[in-house]
Coordinates of C-alpha atoms and ligand atoms in Angstrom, one line a residue:
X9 CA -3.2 -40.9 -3.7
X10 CA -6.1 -41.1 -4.9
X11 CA -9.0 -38.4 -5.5
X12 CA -11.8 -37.9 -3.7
X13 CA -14.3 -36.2 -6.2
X14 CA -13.4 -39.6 -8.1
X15 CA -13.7 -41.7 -5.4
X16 CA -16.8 -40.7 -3.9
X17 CA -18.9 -40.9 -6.8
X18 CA -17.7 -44.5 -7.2
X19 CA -18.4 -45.6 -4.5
X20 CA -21.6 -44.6 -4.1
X21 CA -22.6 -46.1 -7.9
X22 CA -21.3 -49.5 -6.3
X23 CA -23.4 -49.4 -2.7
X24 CA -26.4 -48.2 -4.5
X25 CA -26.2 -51.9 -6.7
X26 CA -25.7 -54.3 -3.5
X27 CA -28.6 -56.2 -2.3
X28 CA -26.9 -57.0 0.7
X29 CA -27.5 -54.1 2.9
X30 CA -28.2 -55.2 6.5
X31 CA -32.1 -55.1 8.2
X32 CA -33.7 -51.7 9.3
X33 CA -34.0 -51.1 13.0
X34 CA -37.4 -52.7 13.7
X35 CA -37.8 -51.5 17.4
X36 CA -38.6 -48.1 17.0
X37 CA -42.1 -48.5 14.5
X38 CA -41.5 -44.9 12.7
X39 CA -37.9 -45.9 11.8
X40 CA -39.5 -49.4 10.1
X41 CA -40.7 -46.7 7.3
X42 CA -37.4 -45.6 5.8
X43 CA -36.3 -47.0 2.6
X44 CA -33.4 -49.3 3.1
X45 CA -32.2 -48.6 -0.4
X46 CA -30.7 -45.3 0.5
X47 CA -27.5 -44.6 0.5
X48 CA -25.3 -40.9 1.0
X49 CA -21.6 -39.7 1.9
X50 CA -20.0 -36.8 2.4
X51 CA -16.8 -35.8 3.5
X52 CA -15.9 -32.4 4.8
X53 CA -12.2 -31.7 4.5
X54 CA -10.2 -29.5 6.6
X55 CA -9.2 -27.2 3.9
X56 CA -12.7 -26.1 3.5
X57 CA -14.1 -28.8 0.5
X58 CA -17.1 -30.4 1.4
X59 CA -17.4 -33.1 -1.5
X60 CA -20.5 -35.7 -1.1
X61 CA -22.2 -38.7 -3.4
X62 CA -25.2 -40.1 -3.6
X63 CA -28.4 -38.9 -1.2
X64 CA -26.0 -36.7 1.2
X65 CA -28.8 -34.2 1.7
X66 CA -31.2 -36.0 3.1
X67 CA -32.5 -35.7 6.4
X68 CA -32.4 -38.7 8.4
X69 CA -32.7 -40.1 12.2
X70 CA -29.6 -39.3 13.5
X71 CA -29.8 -41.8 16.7
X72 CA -27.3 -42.5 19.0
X73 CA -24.8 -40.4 16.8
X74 CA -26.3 -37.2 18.7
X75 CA -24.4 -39.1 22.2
X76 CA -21.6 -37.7 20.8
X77 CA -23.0 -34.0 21.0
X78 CA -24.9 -34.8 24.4
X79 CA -21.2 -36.1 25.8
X80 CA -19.6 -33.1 24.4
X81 CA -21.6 -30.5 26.0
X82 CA -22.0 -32.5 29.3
X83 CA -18.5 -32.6 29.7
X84 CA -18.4 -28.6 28.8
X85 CA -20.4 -28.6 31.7
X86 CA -19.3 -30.8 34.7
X87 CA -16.1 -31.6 33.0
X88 CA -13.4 -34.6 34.5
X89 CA -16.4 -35.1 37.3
X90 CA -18.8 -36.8 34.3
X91 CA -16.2 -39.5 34.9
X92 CA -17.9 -40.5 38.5
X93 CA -21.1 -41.4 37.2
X94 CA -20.3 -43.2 33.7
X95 CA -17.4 -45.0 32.7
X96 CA -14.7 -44.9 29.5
X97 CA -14.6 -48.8 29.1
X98 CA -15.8 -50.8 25.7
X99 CA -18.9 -53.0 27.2
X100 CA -18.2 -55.6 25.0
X101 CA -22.5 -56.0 25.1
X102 CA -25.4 -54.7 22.8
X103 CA -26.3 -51.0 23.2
X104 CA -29.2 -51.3 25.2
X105 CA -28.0 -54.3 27.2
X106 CA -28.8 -54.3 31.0
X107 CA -26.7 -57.1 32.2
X108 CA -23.6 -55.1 33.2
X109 CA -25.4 -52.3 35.4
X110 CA -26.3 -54.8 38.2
X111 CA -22.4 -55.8 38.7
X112 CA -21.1 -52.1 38.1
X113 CA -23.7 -50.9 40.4
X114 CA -25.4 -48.4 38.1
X115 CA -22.5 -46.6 36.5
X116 CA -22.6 -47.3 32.8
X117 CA -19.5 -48.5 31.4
X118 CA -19.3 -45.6 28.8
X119 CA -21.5 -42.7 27.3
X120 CA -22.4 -44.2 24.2
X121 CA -24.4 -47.1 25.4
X122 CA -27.8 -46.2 25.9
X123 CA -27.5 -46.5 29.9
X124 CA -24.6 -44.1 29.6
X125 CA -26.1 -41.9 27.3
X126 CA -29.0 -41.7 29.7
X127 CA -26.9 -40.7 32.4
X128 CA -25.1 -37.8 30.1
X129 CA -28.6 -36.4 29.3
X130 CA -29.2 -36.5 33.1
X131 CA -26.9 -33.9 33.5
X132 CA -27.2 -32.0 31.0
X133 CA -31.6 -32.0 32.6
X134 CA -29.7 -30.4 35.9
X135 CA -31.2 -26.9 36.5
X136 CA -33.5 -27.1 33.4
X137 CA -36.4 -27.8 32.4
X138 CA -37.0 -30.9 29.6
X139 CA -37.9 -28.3 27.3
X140 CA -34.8 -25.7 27.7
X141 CA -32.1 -29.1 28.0
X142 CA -33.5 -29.8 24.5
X143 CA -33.3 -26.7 23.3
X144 CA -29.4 -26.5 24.4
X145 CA -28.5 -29.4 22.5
X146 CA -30.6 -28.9 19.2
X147 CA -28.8 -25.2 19.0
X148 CA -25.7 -26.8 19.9
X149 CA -25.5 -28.8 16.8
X150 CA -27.4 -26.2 14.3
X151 CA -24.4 -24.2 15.8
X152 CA -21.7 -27.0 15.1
X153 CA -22.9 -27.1 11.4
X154 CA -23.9 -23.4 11.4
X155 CA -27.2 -24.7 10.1
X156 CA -30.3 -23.5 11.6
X157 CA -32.4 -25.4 9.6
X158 CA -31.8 -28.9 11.4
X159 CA -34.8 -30.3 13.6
X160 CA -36.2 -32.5 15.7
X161 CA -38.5 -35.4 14.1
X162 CA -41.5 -35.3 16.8
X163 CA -43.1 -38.9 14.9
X164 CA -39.4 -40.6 15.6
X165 CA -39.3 -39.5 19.0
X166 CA -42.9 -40.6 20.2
X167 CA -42.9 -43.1 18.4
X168 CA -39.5 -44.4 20.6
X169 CA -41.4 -43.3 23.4
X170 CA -44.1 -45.3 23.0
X171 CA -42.4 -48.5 22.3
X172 CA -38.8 -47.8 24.9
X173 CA -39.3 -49.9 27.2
X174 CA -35.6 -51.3 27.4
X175 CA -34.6 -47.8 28.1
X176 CA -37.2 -47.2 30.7
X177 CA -35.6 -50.4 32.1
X178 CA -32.4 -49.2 32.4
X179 CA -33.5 -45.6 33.3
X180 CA -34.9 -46.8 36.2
X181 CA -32.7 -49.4 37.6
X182 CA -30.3 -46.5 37.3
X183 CA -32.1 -44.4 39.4
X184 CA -32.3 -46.8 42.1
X185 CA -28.9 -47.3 42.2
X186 CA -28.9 -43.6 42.9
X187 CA -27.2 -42.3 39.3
X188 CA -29.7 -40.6 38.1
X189 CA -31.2 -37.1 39.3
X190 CA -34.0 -36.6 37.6
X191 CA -37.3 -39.0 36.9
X192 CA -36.9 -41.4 34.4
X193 CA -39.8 -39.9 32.3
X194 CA -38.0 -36.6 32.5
X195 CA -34.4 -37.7 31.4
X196 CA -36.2 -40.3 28.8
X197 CA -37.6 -37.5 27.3
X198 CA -34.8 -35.3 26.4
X199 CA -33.2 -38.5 25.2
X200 CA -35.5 -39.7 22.6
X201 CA -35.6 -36.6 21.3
X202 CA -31.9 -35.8 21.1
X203 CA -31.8 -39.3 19.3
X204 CA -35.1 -38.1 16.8
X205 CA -32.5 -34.9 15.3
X206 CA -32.9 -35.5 11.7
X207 CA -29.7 -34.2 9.7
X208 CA -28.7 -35.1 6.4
X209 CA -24.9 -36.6 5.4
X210 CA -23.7 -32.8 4.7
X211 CA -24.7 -31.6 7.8
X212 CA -23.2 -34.0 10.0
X213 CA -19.6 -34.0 8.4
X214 CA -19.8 -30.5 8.9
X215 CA -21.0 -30.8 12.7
X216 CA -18.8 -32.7 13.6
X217 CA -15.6 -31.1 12.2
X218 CA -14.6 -29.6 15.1
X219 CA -13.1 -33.3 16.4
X220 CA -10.9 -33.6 12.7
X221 CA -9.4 -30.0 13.5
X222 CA -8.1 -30.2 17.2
X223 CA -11.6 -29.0 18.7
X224 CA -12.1 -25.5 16.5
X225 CA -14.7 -25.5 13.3
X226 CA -12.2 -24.9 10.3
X227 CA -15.5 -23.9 8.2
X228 CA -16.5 -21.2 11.1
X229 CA -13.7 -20.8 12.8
X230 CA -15.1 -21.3 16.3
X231 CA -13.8 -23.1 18.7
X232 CA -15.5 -25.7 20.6
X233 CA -13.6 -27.7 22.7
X234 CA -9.3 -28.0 23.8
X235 CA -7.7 -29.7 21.7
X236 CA -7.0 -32.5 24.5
X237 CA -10.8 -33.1 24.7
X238 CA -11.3 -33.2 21.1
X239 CA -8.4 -36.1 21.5
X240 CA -10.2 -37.8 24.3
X241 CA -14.0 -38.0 22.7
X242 CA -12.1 -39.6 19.5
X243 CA -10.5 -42.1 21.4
X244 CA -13.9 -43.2 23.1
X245 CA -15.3 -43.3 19.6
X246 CA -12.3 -45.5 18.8
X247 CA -13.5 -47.8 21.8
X248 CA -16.4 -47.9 22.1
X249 CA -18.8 -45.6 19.2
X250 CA -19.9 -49.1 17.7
X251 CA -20.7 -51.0 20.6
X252 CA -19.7 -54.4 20.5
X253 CA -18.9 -53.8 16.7
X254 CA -16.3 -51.0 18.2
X255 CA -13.1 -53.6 17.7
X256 CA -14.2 -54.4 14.4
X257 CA -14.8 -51.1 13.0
X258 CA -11.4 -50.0 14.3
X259 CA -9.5 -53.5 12.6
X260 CA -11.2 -52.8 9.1
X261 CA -11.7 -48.6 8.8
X262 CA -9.4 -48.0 11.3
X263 CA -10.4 -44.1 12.5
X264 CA -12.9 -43.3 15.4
X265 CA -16.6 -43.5 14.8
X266 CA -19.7 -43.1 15.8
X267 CA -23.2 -45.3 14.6
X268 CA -26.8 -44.5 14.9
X269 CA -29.4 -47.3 14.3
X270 CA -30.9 -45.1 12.2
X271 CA -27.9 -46.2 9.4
X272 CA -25.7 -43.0 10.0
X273 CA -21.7 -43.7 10.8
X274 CA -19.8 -40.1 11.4
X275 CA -15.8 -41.0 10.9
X276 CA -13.1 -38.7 11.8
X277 CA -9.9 -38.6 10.0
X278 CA -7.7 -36.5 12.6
X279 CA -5.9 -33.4 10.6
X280 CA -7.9 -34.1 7.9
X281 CA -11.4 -34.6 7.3
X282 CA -14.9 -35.4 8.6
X283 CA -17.0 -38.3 7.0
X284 CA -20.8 -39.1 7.3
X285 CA -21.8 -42.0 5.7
X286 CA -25.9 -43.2 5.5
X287 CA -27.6 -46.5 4.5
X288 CA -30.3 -47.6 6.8
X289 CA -29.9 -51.4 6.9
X290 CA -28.1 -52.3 9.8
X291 CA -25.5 -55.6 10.5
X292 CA -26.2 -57.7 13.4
X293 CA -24.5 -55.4 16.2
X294 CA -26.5 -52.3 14.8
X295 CA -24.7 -50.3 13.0
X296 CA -25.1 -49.8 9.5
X297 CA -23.6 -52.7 7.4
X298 CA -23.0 -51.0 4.2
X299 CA -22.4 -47.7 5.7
X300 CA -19.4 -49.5 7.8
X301 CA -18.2 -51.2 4.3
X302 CA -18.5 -47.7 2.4
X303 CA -16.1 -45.9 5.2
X304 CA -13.7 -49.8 5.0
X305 CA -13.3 -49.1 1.4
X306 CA -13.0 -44.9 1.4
X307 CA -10.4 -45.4 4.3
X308 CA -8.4 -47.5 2.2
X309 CA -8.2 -45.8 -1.4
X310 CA -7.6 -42.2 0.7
X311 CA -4.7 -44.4 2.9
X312 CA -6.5 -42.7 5.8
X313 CA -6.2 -44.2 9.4
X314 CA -5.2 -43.4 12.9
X315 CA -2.8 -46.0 12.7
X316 CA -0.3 -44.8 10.4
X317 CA 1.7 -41.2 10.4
Ligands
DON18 O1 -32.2 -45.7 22.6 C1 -32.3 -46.2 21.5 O2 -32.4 -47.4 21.4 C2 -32.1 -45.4 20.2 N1 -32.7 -44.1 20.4 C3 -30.7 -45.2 19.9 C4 -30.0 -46.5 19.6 C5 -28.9 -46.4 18.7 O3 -28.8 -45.6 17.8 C6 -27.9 -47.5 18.8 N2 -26.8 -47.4 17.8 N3 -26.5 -48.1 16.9

């Protein structure tokens, strides 16, 4: 097999001279600043190696990779019952599509959409104030990568705020079908800020860890979820982390994933490792196009996939 402190290194020379690398998200104004020329990796192995390539330590909008660490803590919270209000089914649309929710009466068809995510953040609002859900989820994630250091940027999230109407859409058709509990101002808020975490490559393989090492932090040593939930959240990542990309991803990297559209893929390798890959310009579902070719090609020269033994 081949080695990774080879193969990283490699790859990162040959996405850094591609011209072809996708369109930055537009729709949120602050994210229309980032340099689409970036590109960072880094893979946090079970054994303890971290080995990255390329601009792994630096910070970037996380996105809808943080509905991963919103859906973990909400189901630490209301558990098996998160299942009433938000479904575990691929939608098959766009991330912030509204079509579904008038057929499926409100009940998102998984947490990773936005509407879904909405919902998640919903709960995790219930006996809190904006402020103190927040707070919960940033210290949730500096504790995942043991990192105290990783914030919130304020400019990303007003700057959604401002221009979120599709999510104030679907917030509130939501709450008229009775499936959400708190105003849509209030829930929108905690979610555009849980999307606005900055972390760099590094800190996100090492974040999210816990899911390639049956729910405990190898690097810590703490444990974060059973083993049988760390199972489940990977096989909604499988399904349904890249939206309508999410059949795709699984046919050509072939391990569950998550995307943000602010170019950052997190990969688990069950057993094995953690990988968080970042290039801002985005293919047409969203995700980011040479950040989903990077993790195609490191699958395949590590023979790493949920698909074989
Ligand atoms: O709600 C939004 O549109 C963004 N805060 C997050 C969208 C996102 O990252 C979709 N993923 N590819």
């Amino acid at each position: 097999m081949a080695e990774l402190e080879e193969v990283l290194p490699a790859l990162a020379e040959e996405m850094a001279a591609r011209t072809d690398r996708g369109e930055v998200a537009d729709y949120i104004p602050q994210l229309r600043k980032i340099d689409p020329g970036r590109f960072g990796i880094a893979v946090a192995l079970n054994d303890g190696r971290v080995i990255t390539a390329g601009d792994a330590d630096e910070a970037f909008s996380i996105q809808s990779i943080s509905k991963m660490f919103t859906l973990t803590l909400a189901l630490g919270k209301v558990g098996d019952a998160l299942w009433r209000r938000v479904g575990r089914e691929p939608s098959g649309n766009p991330f912030n599509s509204i079509v579904q929710l008038e057929h499926e009466l409100g009940i998102p068809r998984n947490p990773f959409i936005n509407a879904g995510a909405i919902v998640v953040t919903d709960v995790l609002l219930a006996g809190h104030q904006p402020r103190e859900a927040l707070g919960e989820i940033l210290r949730f994630i500096q504790f995942l990568a043991d990192d105290d250091g990783i914030a919130i940027d304020r400019e990303v999230a007003a700057s959604e705020r401002a221009t979120g109407y599709r999510n104030f859409a679907l917030a509130n058709y939501m709450r008229a079908f009775g499936n959400l509990q708190h105003e849509p101002q209030l829930a929108l808020g905690v979610y555009f800020h849980h999307c606005a975490i900055a972390m760099s490559c590094r800190q996100l393989a090492l974040s999210a860890q816990f899911l390639a090492h049956e729910g405990r932090n190898p690097a810590t040593g703490h444990s974060v979820v059973s083993a049988e939930r760390a199972r489940r959240i990977l096989a909604l990542m499988l399904t349904c982390g890249h939206y309508d990309g999410s059949g795709d991803f699984a046919f050509r990297v072939g391990i569950p994933g998550k995307s943000g559209v602010g170019g950052g893929i997190i990969g688990i390798v069950p057993g094995v490792a953690s990988i968080a890959v970042w290039s801002p310009g985005l293919n047409e579902n969203g995700n980011s196009r040479l950040g989903s070719i990077a993790l195609e090609k490191l699958t395949k020269a590590m023979n790493w996939s949920v698909f074989a033994p």
